Amino acid sequence: KIRFTQKKTKSSEKENLSLIKQKKFDMKWGIIGLGSIAHKFASELLLEKEEVYAVASRSLDKAKEFASQYQCSHYYGSYDEILEDENIDIIYVATPHNLHVEITLKALEKNKNVLCEKPFGLDYDEVLKMIELAKKKKKFLMEAFWTRFNPTFLEIYKKIQNGDIGEVKYIHADFAFPANMNVKNRLSDLSLGGGSLMDIGIYPLFLSYAILGLPAEIIASSHFSETGVDIQTSIILNYKNAQSILHSGLGYHSNMEATICGTEGRIIIHPIWHMANSYTIIGHNEEKKKYNPIKRGIGYTHEIQECIKCLQENKTESELWTHQNSLDLIKLLDD
């Protein structure tokens, strides 16, 4: 189920942003895993006037330093310790992929609400376990797929649903950047859920799934590193009346632009498309119109707002990115 708000004028959007800045939500956030994504997320929490209440790392010194940087009053040198803190309302899991299921299950057992980074788990069975436990414990659980809540994506999706470019027939999306695969890290290590597909290929797959749904056929080819992870993967998704061509890679830069082609026009999501700030609609006669939806901060703020809204309304899942959506996406990755 997808929900959209009515189109706002620029003045009303500015008024809403002003209200958001003034509003203080009385929620205590805990963060597990203090890498680069956690730093970005914590800065966005402060932008939303949310409380970074507690953080945890395997290194107490690292946790202390992180806490000092983000006005955090509590820090822990182990992941288990932070889960014993009864004051935390919601845990954000930002560890390497292989730890997502273990930490999420432990957090849910401790009656914590959870926002877990993508991919939710390493396979369908892991994600299913997480969702089943969340339902049993009646706690909120959401995959942190921030692109889903990006104002640019919301606006594009609405225009597609309204038929602005006719029937979608073709999608192209890529995501590649150079990474050091000669050292052991979360991208090069298979046991950590490494490889281009799990880390960044999930984004092009998301775009196709969000617009066209589950495909009838998947054709994929990969090149693998000596450690067994894919260093590049190309995918064709066949639908009844459409196709998607998708790509991910870890050895080079790609355009990181997405194109959605319909019978009445096409949409170009400008680079870097998964964190888009703007898009252009091109009609049959090649007339172009550029759109610049208002995005707050880096963009994590919008998934933060969704979590707050769901918790305030006592929901256990988001209507914008449901448990079934996460199951469908990990099934695509598995296949």
Short mmCIF file of C-alpha atoms in Angstrom, two decimals:
data_model
loop_
_atom_site.label_atom_id
_atom_site.label_comp_id
_atom_site.label_asym_id
_atom_site.label_seq_id
_atom_site.Cartn_x
_atom_site.Cartn_y
_atom_site.Cartn_z
CA LYS A 1 0.00 0.00 0.00
CA ILE A 2 1.46 3.33 -1.04
CA ARG A 3 0.35 6.66 0.38
CA PHE A 4 1.08 10.12 -0.95
CA THR A 5 0.28 13.58 0.30
CA GLN A 6 -1.16 16.32 -1.87
CA LYS A 7 1.28 18.46 -3.83
CA LYS A 8 2.32 21.46 -1.73
CA THR A 9 3.34 24.91 -2.81
CA LYS A 10 6.91 26.05 -2.12
CA SER A 11 5.68 28.40 0.61
CA SER A 12 3.76 25.64 2.41
CA GLU A 13 6.77 23.32 2.13
CA LYS A 14 8.97 25.94 3.77
CA GLU A 15 6.40 26.40 6.54
CA ASN A 16 6.33 22.63 7.16
CA LEU A 17 10.13 22.47 7.31
CA SER A 18 10.08 25.32 9.82
CA LEU A 19 7.61 23.43 12.00
CA ILE A 20 9.75 20.30 11.83
CA LYS A 21 12.77 22.29 13.05
CA GLN A 22 10.79 23.61 16.02
CA LYS A 23 9.23 20.29 17.02
CA LYS A 24 11.02 18.17 19.65
CA PHE A 25 10.14 14.48 19.60
CA ASP A 26 10.65 12.82 22.95
CA MET A 27 12.30 9.64 21.63
CA LYS A 28 15.58 8.10 22.66
CA TRP A 29 17.61 6.55 19.84
CA GLY A 30 20.30 3.91 20.21
CA ILE A 31 22.86 3.25 17.46
CA ILE A 32 24.73 -0.04 17.05
CA GLY A 33 27.74 -0.07 14.71
CA LEU A 34 29.58 3.24 14.43
CA GLY A 35 30.93 3.34 10.88
CA SER A 36 30.50 6.05 8.26
CA ILE A 37 26.75 5.49 7.77
CA ALA A 38 26.16 5.79 11.52
CA HIS A 39 27.92 9.17 11.52
CA LYS A 40 25.64 10.44 8.74
CA PHE A 41 22.56 9.06 10.47
CA ALA A 42 23.46 10.58 13.84
CA SER A 43 23.97 14.01 12.26
CA GLU A 44 20.52 13.71 10.66
CA LEU A 45 18.97 12.77 14.02
CA LEU A 46 20.33 15.99 15.48
CA LEU A 47 19.03 17.90 12.48
CA GLU A 48 15.57 16.51 13.34
CA LYS A 49 16.10 17.56 16.99
CA GLU A 50 16.05 13.89 17.99
CA GLU A 51 18.06 12.55 20.90
CA VAL A 52 21.06 10.35 20.19
CA TYR A 53 20.72 8.72 23.61
CA ALA A 54 23.11 5.76 23.40
CA VAL A 55 25.67 4.27 21.03
CA ALA A 56 27.58 0.99 20.98
CA SER A 57 30.75 -0.27 19.38
CA ARG A 58 33.04 -3.20 20.02
CA SER A 59 35.56 -0.55 21.05
CA LEU A 60 34.66 1.49 24.13
CA ASP A 61 37.03 4.26 23.06
CA LYS A 62 35.33 4.49 19.67
CA ALA A 63 31.91 4.59 21.32
CA LYS A 64 33.06 7.32 23.71
CA GLU A 65 34.46 9.43 20.87
CA PHE A 66 31.28 9.00 18.80
CA ALA A 67 29.08 9.90 21.78
CA SER A 68 31.06 13.06 22.41
CA GLN A 69 30.70 14.14 18.79
CA TYR A 70 26.89 13.74 18.72
CA GLN A 71 25.83 14.98 22.17
CA CYS A 72 25.15 11.42 23.32
CA SER A 73 24.87 10.75 27.07
CA HIS A 74 25.42 6.97 27.05
CA TYR A 75 27.96 4.79 25.28
CA TYR A 76 28.81 1.08 25.44
CA GLY A 77 31.75 -1.11 24.48
CA SER A 78 29.57 -4.06 23.41
CA TYR A 79 26.41 -4.59 21.40
CA ASP A 80 24.76 -6.65 24.16
CA GLU A 81 25.20 -3.91 26.77
CA ILE A 82 23.25 -1.28 24.88
CA LEU A 83 20.31 -3.66 24.49
CA GLU A 84 20.01 -3.86 28.28
CA ASP A 85 19.33 -0.11 28.45
CA GLU A 86 15.59 0.11 29.10
CA ASN A 87 15.40 3.81 28.26
CA ILE A 88 16.01 3.31 24.53
CA ASP A 89 12.91 3.60 22.35
CA ILE A 90 14.38 2.49 19.02
CA ILE A 91 17.64 0.90 17.87
CA TYR A 92 19.30 1.78 14.58
CA VAL A 93 21.45 -1.12 13.33
CA ALA A 94 24.35 0.03 11.15
CA THR A 95 26.74 -2.91 11.44
CA PRO A 96 28.16 -4.97 8.55
CA HIS A 97 25.48 -6.99 6.75
CA ASN A 98 26.27 -10.32 8.40
CA LEU A 99 25.33 -9.02 11.86
CA HIS A 100 21.96 -7.50 10.92
CA VAL A 101 19.84 -10.54 11.73
CA GLU A 102 21.64 -11.43 14.99
CA ILE A 103 21.45 -7.92 16.44
CA THR A 104 17.90 -7.27 15.24
CA LEU A 105 16.64 -10.50 16.79
CA LYS A 106 18.36 -9.69 20.09
CA ALA A 107 16.95 -6.15 20.07
CA LEU A 108 13.43 -7.40 19.40
CA GLU A 109 13.77 -9.97 22.20
CA LYS A 110 14.60 -7.04 24.49
CA ASN A 111 11.41 -5.33 23.30
CA LYS A 112 13.20 -2.67 21.29
CA ASN A 113 11.81 -1.12 18.12
CA VAL A 114 14.32 -1.51 15.28
CA LEU A 115 15.39 0.36 12.17
CA CYS A 116 17.94 -1.89 10.43
CA GLU A 117 20.16 -0.91 7.52
CA LYS A 118 19.71 -2.57 4.15
CA PRO A 119 19.98 -5.34 3.20
CA PHE A 120 17.80 -6.49 6.09
CA GLY A 121 19.52 -9.89 6.09
CA LEU A 122 21.75 -12.03 3.91
CA ASP A 123 18.88 -14.16 2.60
CA TYR A 124 15.11 -14.62 2.65
CA ASP A 125 15.08 -16.92 5.69
CA GLU A 126 16.96 -14.38 7.83
CA VAL A 127 14.57 -11.58 6.92
CA LEU A 128 11.56 -13.81 7.58
CA LYS A 129 12.85 -14.62 11.09
CA MET A 130 13.22 -10.92 11.86
CA ILE A 131 9.73 -10.07 10.66
CA GLU A 132 8.09 -13.01 12.42
CA LEU A 133 9.71 -12.07 15.75
CA ALA A 134 8.72 -8.40 15.33
CA LYS A 135 5.12 -9.47 14.82
CA LYS A 136 5.27 -11.80 17.81
CA LYS A 137 6.72 -9.10 20.06
CA LYS A 138 4.45 -6.43 18.51
CA LYS A 139 7.40 -4.10 17.96
CA PHE A 140 8.13 -1.74 15.09
CA LEU A 141 10.62 -3.05 12.52
CA MET A 142 11.68 -1.40 9.27
CA GLU A 143 14.45 -1.81 6.74
CA ALA A 144 16.33 1.47 6.43
CA PHE A 145 15.77 1.86 2.69
CA TRP A 146 16.19 5.62 2.68
CA THR A 147 15.62 6.06 -1.08
CA ARG A 148 12.00 4.98 -0.59
CA PHE A 149 11.34 8.08 1.50
CA ASN A 150 13.34 10.54 -0.62
CA PRO A 151 11.02 13.38 -1.79
CA THR A 152 12.36 13.02 -5.34
CA PHE A 153 11.41 9.35 -5.46
CA LEU A 154 8.00 10.01 -3.89
CA GLU A 155 7.26 12.66 -6.52
CA ILE A 156 8.51 10.49 -9.41
CA TYR A 157 6.49 7.53 -8.22
CA LYS A 158 3.35 9.64 -8.03
CA LYS A 159 3.86 10.99 -11.55
CA ILE A 160 4.31 7.45 -12.89
CA GLN A 161 1.17 6.28 -11.09
CA ASN A 162 -0.71 9.25 -12.54
CA GLY A 163 0.35 8.24 -16.05
CA ASP A 164 2.57 11.25 -16.76
CA ILE A 165 4.91 9.15 -18.92
CA GLY A 166 2.34 6.56 -19.98
CA GLU A 167 2.95 2.83 -19.44
CA VAL A 168 6.49 2.08 -18.19
CA LYS A 169 8.32 -0.16 -20.67
CA TYR A 170 11.99 0.11 -19.73
CA ILE A 171 14.14 0.98 -16.71
CA HIS A 172 17.89 1.42 -16.64
CA ALA A 173 19.84 2.00 -13.43
CA ASP A 174 23.44 1.49 -12.39
CA PHE A 175 25.51 1.97 -9.26
CA ALA A 176 29.29 1.51 -9.23
CA PHE A 177 32.28 3.05 -7.48
CA PRO A 178 35.95 2.08 -7.06
CA ALA A 179 36.65 0.08 -3.88
CA ASN A 180 39.83 -1.51 -2.56
CA MET A 181 39.18 -5.23 -2.98
CA ASN A 182 42.77 -6.20 -2.13
CA VAL A 183 42.29 -5.78 1.61
CA LYS A 184 39.88 -7.62 3.89
CA ASN A 185 36.88 -5.42 4.60
CA ARG A 186 33.09 -5.57 4.55
CA LEU A 187 33.01 -5.28 0.75
CA SER A 188 35.63 -7.91 -0.06
CA ASP A 189 34.76 -10.45 2.66
CA LEU A 190 32.04 -12.95 1.69
CA SER A 191 31.36 -13.83 5.34
CA LEU A 192 30.48 -10.17 6.02
CA GLY A 193 27.94 -10.13 3.20
CA GLY A 194 30.37 -8.45 0.82
CA GLY A 195 30.14 -7.90 -2.92
CA SER A 196 28.53 -5.34 -5.20
CA LEU A 197 25.09 -6.95 -5.39
CA MET A 198 24.32 -6.98 -1.66
CA ASP A 199 25.84 -3.59 -0.95
CA ILE A 200 24.80 -1.44 -3.92
CA GLY A 201 23.09 -3.66 -6.51
CA ILE A 202 20.15 -3.67 -4.15
CA TYR A 203 19.41 -0.05 -5.16
CA PRO A 204 18.81 -0.65 -8.91
CA LEU A 205 16.79 -3.75 -7.97
CA PHE A 206 14.73 -1.62 -5.61
CA LEU A 207 13.95 0.92 -8.34
CA SER A 208 12.71 -1.72 -10.75
CA TYR A 209 10.72 -3.53 -8.05
CA ALA A 210 9.13 -0.34 -6.74
CA ILE A 211 7.88 0.65 -10.20
CA LEU A 212 7.26 -2.66 -11.98
CA GLY A 213 6.97 -5.18 -9.15
CA LEU A 214 8.38 -8.70 -9.21
CA PRO A 215 9.68 -9.87 -12.61
CA ALA A 216 8.69 -13.01 -14.48
CA GLU A 217 12.33 -13.85 -15.26
CA ILE A 218 15.79 -12.89 -14.02
CA ILE A 219 18.92 -13.10 -16.19
CA ALA A 220 22.15 -12.21 -14.38
CA SER A 221 25.88 -12.52 -14.89
CA SER A 222 28.71 -11.69 -12.47
CA HIS A 223 32.47 -11.45 -12.28
CA PHE A 224 33.90 -12.62 -8.97
CA SER A 225 36.98 -11.72 -6.94
CA GLU A 226 39.41 -14.22 -5.45
CA THR A 227 37.51 -13.97 -2.15
CA GLY A 228 34.27 -15.10 -3.78
CA VAL A 229 32.34 -11.83 -3.79
CA ASP A 230 30.95 -10.37 -6.99
CA ILE A 231 32.92 -7.35 -8.16
CA GLN A 232 30.40 -6.58 -10.90
CA THR A 233 26.93 -7.86 -11.73
CA SER A 234 24.67 -7.14 -14.70
CA ILE A 235 20.98 -8.01 -14.55
CA ILE A 236 18.06 -8.16 -16.96
CA LEU A 237 14.61 -8.35 -15.39
CA ASN A 238 11.91 -9.53 -17.77
CA TYR A 239 8.32 -8.47 -17.09
CA LYS A 240 5.22 -9.31 -19.11
CA ASN A 241 5.37 -5.99 -20.99
CA ALA A 242 8.62 -4.38 -19.87
CA GLN A 243 12.31 -4.92 -19.14
CA SER A 244 14.88 -3.51 -16.74
CA ILE A 245 18.65 -3.47 -17.27
CA LEU A 246 20.55 -3.01 -14.00
CA HIS A 247 24.21 -3.01 -12.97
CA SER A 248 26.45 -2.81 -9.91
CA GLY A 249 30.23 -2.74 -9.61
CA LEU A 250 33.08 -2.11 -7.18
CA GLY A 251 36.03 -1.32 -9.43
CA TYR A 252 35.11 1.86 -11.30
CA HIS A 253 32.71 4.79 -11.49
CA SER A 254 29.48 4.50 -13.46
CA ASN A 255 27.11 7.32 -14.42
CA MET A 256 24.85 6.48 -11.45
CA GLU A 257 21.92 7.91 -13.38
CA ALA A 258 18.55 6.19 -13.70
CA THR A 259 16.16 6.31 -16.65
CA ILE A 260 12.50 5.30 -16.61
CA CYS A 261 10.96 5.10 -20.10
CA GLY A 262 7.23 5.06 -20.78
CA THR A 263 4.99 5.17 -23.83
CA GLU A 264 4.41 8.93 -23.36
CA GLY A 265 7.85 10.11 -22.21
CA ARG A 266 10.75 9.34 -19.91
CA ILE A 267 12.15 10.37 -16.54
CA ILE A 268 15.85 10.94 -15.86
CA ILE A 269 16.85 10.76 -12.18
CA HIS A 270 20.02 12.80 -11.94
CA PRO A 271 23.23 11.45 -10.36
CA ILE A 272 23.65 10.15 -7.77
CA TRP A 273 20.20 8.77 -8.44
CA HIS A 274 19.61 6.74 -5.25
CA MET A 275 20.05 9.91 -3.16
CA ALA A 276 18.55 12.15 -5.82
CA ASN A 277 18.02 15.87 -5.49
CA SER A 278 16.37 16.39 -8.87
CA TYR A 279 14.90 14.77 -11.97
CA THR A 280 13.85 15.70 -15.50
CA ILE A 281 10.79 14.62 -17.48
CA ILE A 282 11.28 14.48 -21.26
CA GLY A 283 8.26 14.29 -23.55
CA HIS A 284 7.92 12.76 -27.04
CA ASN A 285 8.91 16.00 -28.73
CA GLU A 286 11.97 16.19 -26.44
CA GLU A 287 10.65 19.09 -24.38
CA LYS A 288 12.30 18.96 -20.96
CA LYS A 289 11.14 20.04 -17.52
CA LYS A 290 13.40 19.79 -14.49
CA TYR A 291 12.07 19.31 -10.95
CA ASN A 292 13.90 19.99 -7.68
CA PRO A 293 11.90 18.59 -4.73
CA ILE A 294 12.94 19.87 -1.32
CA LYS A 295 15.15 17.35 0.46
CA ARG A 296 16.09 17.84 4.09
CA GLY A 297 19.71 17.24 5.01
CA ILE A 298 21.46 14.32 3.38
CA GLY A 299 18.16 12.45 3.14
CA TYR A 300 18.14 10.13 6.15
CA THR A 301 15.80 12.61 7.82
CA HIS A 302 12.87 11.34 5.77
CA GLU A 303 13.16 7.73 6.97
CA ILE A 304 13.66 9.09 10.50
CA GLN A 305 10.40 11.03 10.14
CA GLU A 306 8.67 7.85 8.94
CA CYS A 307 9.89 5.92 12.00
CA ILE A 308 8.67 8.67 14.34
CA LYS A 309 5.29 8.79 12.63
CA CYS A 310 4.85 5.02 12.81
CA LEU A 311 5.80 4.88 16.50
CA GLN A 312 3.50 7.77 17.35
CA GLU A 313 0.67 5.92 15.61
CA ASN A 314 1.58 2.60 17.32
CA LYS A 315 2.34 0.89 14.01
CA THR A 316 4.62 -2.13 13.77
CA GLU A 317 5.54 -1.52 10.13
CA SER A 318 5.62 1.31 7.62
CA GLU A 319 2.97 1.54 4.91
CA LEU A 320 5.56 3.08 2.58
CA TRP A 321 8.10 0.26 2.95
CA THR A 322 6.33 -2.77 4.34
CA HIS A 323 7.63 -6.09 5.67
CA GLN A 324 6.40 -7.70 2.44
CA ASN A 325 8.40 -5.20 0.40
CA SER A 326 11.55 -6.24 2.28
CA LEU A 327 10.75 -9.91 1.74
CA ASP A 328 10.20 -9.36 -1.97
CA LEU A 329 13.47 -7.46 -2.34
CA ILE A 330 15.60 -10.05 -0.54
CA LYS A 331 13.94 -12.75 -2.66
CA LEU A 332 15.09 -10.85 -5.75
CA LEU A 333 18.63 -10.73 -4.33
CA ASP A 334 18.52 -14.45 -3.54
CA ASP A 335 17.31 -15.36 -7.04
#
